[in-house]
Tab-separated table of C-alpha atoms in Angstrom:
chain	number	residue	atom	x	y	z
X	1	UNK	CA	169.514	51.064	-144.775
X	2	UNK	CA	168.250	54.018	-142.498
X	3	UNK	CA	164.199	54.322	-143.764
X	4	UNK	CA	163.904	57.437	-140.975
X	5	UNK	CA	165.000	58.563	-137.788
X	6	UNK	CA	162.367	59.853	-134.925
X	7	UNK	CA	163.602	61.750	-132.751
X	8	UNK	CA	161.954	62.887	-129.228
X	9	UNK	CA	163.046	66.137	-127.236
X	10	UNK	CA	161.871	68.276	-124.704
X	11	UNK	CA	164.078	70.980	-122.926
X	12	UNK	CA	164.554	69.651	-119.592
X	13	UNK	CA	165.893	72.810	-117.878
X	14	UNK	CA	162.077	74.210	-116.400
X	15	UNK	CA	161.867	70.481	-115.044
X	16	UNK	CA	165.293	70.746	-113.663
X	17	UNK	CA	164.314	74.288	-112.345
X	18	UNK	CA	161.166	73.056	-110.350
X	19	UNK	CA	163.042	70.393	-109.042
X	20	UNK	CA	165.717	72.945	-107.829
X	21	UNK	CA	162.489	75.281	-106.098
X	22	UNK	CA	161.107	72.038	-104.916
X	23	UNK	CA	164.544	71.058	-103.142
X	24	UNK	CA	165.344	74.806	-101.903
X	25	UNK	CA	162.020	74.361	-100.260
X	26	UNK	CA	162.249	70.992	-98.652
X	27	UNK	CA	165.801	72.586	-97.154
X	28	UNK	CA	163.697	75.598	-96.002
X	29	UNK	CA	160.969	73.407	-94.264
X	30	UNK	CA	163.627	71.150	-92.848
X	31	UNK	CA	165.626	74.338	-91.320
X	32	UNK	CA	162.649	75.925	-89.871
X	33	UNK	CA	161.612	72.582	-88.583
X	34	UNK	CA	164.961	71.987	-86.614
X	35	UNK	CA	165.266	75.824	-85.771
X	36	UNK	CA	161.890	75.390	-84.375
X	37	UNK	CA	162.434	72.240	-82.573
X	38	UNK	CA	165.893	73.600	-81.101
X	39	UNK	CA	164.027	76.556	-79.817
X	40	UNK	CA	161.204	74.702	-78.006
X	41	UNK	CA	163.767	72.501	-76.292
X	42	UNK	CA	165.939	74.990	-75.014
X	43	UNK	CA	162.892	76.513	-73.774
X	44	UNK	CA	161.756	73.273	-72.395
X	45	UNK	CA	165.180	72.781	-70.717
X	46	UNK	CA	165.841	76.253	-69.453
X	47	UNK	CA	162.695	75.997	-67.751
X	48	UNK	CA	163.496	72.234	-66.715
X	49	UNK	CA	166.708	73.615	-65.286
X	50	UNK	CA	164.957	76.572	-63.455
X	51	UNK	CA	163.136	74.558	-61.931
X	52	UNK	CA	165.451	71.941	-60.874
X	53	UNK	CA	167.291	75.002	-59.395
X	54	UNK	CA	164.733	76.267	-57.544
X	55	UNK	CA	164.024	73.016	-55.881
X	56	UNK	CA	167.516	72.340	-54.683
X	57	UNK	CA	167.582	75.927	-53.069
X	58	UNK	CA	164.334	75.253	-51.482
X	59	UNK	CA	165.524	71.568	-50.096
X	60	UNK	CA	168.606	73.111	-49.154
X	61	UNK	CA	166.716	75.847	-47.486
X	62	UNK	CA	164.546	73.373	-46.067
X	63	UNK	CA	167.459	71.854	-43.753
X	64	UNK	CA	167.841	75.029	-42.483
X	65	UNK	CA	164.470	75.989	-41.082
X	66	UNK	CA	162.711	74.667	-37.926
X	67	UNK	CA	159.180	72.985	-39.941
X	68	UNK	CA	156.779	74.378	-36.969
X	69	UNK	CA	157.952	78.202	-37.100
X	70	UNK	CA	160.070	78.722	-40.330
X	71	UNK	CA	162.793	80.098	-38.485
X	72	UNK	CA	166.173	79.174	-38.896
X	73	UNK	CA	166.653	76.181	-37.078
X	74	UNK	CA	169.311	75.181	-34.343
X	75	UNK	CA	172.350	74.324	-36.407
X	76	UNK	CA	171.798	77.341	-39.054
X	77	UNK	CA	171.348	79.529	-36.133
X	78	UNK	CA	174.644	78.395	-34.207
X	79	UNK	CA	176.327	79.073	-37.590
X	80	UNK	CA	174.615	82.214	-38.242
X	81	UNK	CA	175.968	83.446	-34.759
X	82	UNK	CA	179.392	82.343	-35.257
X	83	UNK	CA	179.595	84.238	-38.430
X	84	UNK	CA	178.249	87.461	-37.026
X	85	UNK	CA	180.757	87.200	-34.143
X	86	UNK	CA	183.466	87.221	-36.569
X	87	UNK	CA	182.105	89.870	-38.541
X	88	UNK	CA	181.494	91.865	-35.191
X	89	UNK	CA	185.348	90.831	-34.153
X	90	UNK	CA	186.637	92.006	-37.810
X	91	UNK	CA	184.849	95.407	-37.275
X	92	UNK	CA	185.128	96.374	-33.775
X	93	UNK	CA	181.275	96.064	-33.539
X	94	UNK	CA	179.024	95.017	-30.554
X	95	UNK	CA	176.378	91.768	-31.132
X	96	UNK	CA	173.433	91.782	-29.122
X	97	UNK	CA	172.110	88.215	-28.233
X	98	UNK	CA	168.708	87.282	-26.438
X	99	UNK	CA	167.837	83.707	-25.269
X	100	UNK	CA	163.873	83.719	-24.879
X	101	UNK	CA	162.311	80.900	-23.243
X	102	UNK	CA	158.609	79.641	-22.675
X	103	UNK	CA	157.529	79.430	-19.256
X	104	UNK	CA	156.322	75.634	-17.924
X	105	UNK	CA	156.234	74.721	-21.380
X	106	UNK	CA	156.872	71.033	-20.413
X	107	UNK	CA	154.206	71.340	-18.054
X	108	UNK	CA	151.828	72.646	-20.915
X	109	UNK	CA	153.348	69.758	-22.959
X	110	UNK	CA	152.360	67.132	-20.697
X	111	UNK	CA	149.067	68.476	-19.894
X	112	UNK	CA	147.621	69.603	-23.084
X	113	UNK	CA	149.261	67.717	-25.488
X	114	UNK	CA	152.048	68.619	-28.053
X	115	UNK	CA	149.511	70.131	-30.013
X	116	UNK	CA	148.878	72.626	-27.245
X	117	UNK	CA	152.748	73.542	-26.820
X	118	UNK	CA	153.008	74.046	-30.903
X	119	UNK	CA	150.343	76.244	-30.825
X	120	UNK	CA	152.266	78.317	-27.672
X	121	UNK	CA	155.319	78.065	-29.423
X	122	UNK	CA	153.733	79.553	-32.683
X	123	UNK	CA	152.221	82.454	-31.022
X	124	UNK	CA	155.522	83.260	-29.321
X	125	UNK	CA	157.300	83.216	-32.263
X	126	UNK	CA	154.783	85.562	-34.203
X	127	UNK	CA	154.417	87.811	-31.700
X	128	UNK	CA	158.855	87.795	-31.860
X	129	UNK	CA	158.397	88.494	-35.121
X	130	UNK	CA	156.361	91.430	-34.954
X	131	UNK	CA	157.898	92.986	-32.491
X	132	UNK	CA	162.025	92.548	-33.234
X	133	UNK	CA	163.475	95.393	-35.660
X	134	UNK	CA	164.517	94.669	-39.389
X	135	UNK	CA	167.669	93.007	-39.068
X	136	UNK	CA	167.339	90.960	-35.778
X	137	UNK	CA	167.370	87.198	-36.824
X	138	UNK	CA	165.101	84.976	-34.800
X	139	UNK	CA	165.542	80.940	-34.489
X	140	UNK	CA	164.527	78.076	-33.020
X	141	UNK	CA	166.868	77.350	-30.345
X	142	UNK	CA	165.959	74.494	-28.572
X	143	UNK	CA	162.327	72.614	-27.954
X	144	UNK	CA	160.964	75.468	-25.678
X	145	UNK	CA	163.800	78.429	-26.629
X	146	UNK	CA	164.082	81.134	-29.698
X	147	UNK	CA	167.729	82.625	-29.834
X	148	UNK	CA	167.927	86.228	-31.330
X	149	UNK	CA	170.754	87.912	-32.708
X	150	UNK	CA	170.870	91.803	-33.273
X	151	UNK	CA	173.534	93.703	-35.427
X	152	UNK	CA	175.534	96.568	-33.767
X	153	UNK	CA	172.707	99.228	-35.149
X	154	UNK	CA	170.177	96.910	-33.293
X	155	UNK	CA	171.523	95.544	-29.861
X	156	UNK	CA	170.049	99.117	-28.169
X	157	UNK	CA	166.316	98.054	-29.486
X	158	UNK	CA	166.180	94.217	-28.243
X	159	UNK	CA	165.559	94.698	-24.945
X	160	UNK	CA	162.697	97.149	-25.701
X	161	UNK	CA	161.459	94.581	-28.251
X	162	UNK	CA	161.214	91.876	-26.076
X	163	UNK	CA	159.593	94.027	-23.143
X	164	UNK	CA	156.750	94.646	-25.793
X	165	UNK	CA	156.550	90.719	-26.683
X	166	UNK	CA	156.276	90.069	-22.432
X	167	UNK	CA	153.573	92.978	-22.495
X	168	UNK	CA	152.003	91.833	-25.562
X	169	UNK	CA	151.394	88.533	-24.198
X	170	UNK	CA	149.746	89.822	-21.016
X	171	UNK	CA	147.008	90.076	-23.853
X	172	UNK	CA	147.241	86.675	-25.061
X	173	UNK	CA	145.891	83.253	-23.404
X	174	UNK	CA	145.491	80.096	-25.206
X	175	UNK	CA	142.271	77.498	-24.435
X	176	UNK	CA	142.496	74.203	-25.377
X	177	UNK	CA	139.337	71.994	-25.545
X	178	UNK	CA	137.289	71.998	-22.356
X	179	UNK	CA	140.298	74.322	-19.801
X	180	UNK	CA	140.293	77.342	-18.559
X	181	UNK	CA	142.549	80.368	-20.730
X	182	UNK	CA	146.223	79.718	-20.295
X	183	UNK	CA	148.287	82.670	-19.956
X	184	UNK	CA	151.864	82.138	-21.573
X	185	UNK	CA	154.749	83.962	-20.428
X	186	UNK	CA	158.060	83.988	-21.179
X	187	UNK	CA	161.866	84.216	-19.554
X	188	UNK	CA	164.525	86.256	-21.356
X	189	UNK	CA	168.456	86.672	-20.962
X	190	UNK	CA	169.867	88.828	-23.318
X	191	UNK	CA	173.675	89.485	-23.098
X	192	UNK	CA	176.550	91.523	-25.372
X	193	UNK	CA	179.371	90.796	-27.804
X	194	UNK	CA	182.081	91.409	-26.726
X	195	UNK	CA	181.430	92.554	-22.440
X	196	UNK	CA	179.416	89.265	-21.826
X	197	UNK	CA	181.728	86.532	-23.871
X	198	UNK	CA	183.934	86.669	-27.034
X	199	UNK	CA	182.866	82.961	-28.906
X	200	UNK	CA	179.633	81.682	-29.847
X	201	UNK	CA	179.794	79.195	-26.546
């Protein structure tokens, strides 16, 4: 026989209803959390890849430039010629081309030390590269040599340009340890696409 019946309740829906705020939150933490973290690393890896960028241009720039003057070295110039001849041939344009060469450098070599003929070499080139006008490209052409190449608008000003280097270095002598001032001087041929020769060679 039944004596009594107890019976417990409590409405469970506010309980259910904190538990549904407490999970909406947890999702909203979570989210921000990974929208967060996605943000950082594609900020991270952007820059990463920026960089990585960068540094392959500058290696690959580096094979292209003579270390001592920063000019474009031998093979980069050869190619740099070749395509302005063509570009000059396509157009029906002239290319102006100087070969500039330090005097006795050998001689200075031997003497002085390779030190010394660096620090000739150097001033040559800076002095090239004050005087040339926008658009003439200077290189390194060979141990002792700097090959120039002017566009059409520009073969009429190299020879001026390197007349004012040869004058400007009238002004300039180099002394190394206990010698006398050494004058440097330089030799210069400068010749025309297309009267003097129609390839690079």
């Amino acid at each position: 026989a039944v004596r009594g019946v107890v019976v417990m309740w409590r409405d469970a829906v506010p309980i259910l209803a904190r538990l549904a705020d407490v999970r909406r939150d947890v999702v909203l933490v979570t989210l921000s959390a990974a929208a967060i973290a996605a943000a950082l690393l594609f900020l991270i890896f952007r820059a990463a890849q920026a960089r990585l960028t960068r540094q392959t241009v500058e290696l690959v720039e580096s094979t292209r430039r003579d270390p001592l003057t920063g000019s474009l070295n031998h093979g980069a110039l050869v190619a740099h010629l070749a395509d302005e001849i063509e570009r000059a041939r396509l157009a029906g344009l002239p290319l102006g081309v100087a070969l500039v060469d330090v005097d006795n450098f050998r001689l200075l070599n031997d003497n002085h030390g390779h030190d010394a003929g660096d620090h000739a070499l150097v001033a040559v080139h800076d002095l090239l590269s004050a005087h040339l006008p926008d658009g003439v490209v200077i290189g390194r052409y060979g141990p002792d040599e700097f090959l120039l190449v002017a566009p059409a608008g520009k073969v009429a000003e190299l020879e001026p340009a390197i007349d004012g280097v040869r004058t400007a270095l009238a002004d300039l002598s180099l002394q190394f340890e206990t010698t006398e001032r050494l004058p440097v001087t330089i030799s210069a041929g400068l010749s025309t696409y297309p009267d003097h020769g129609s390839s690079v060679t």
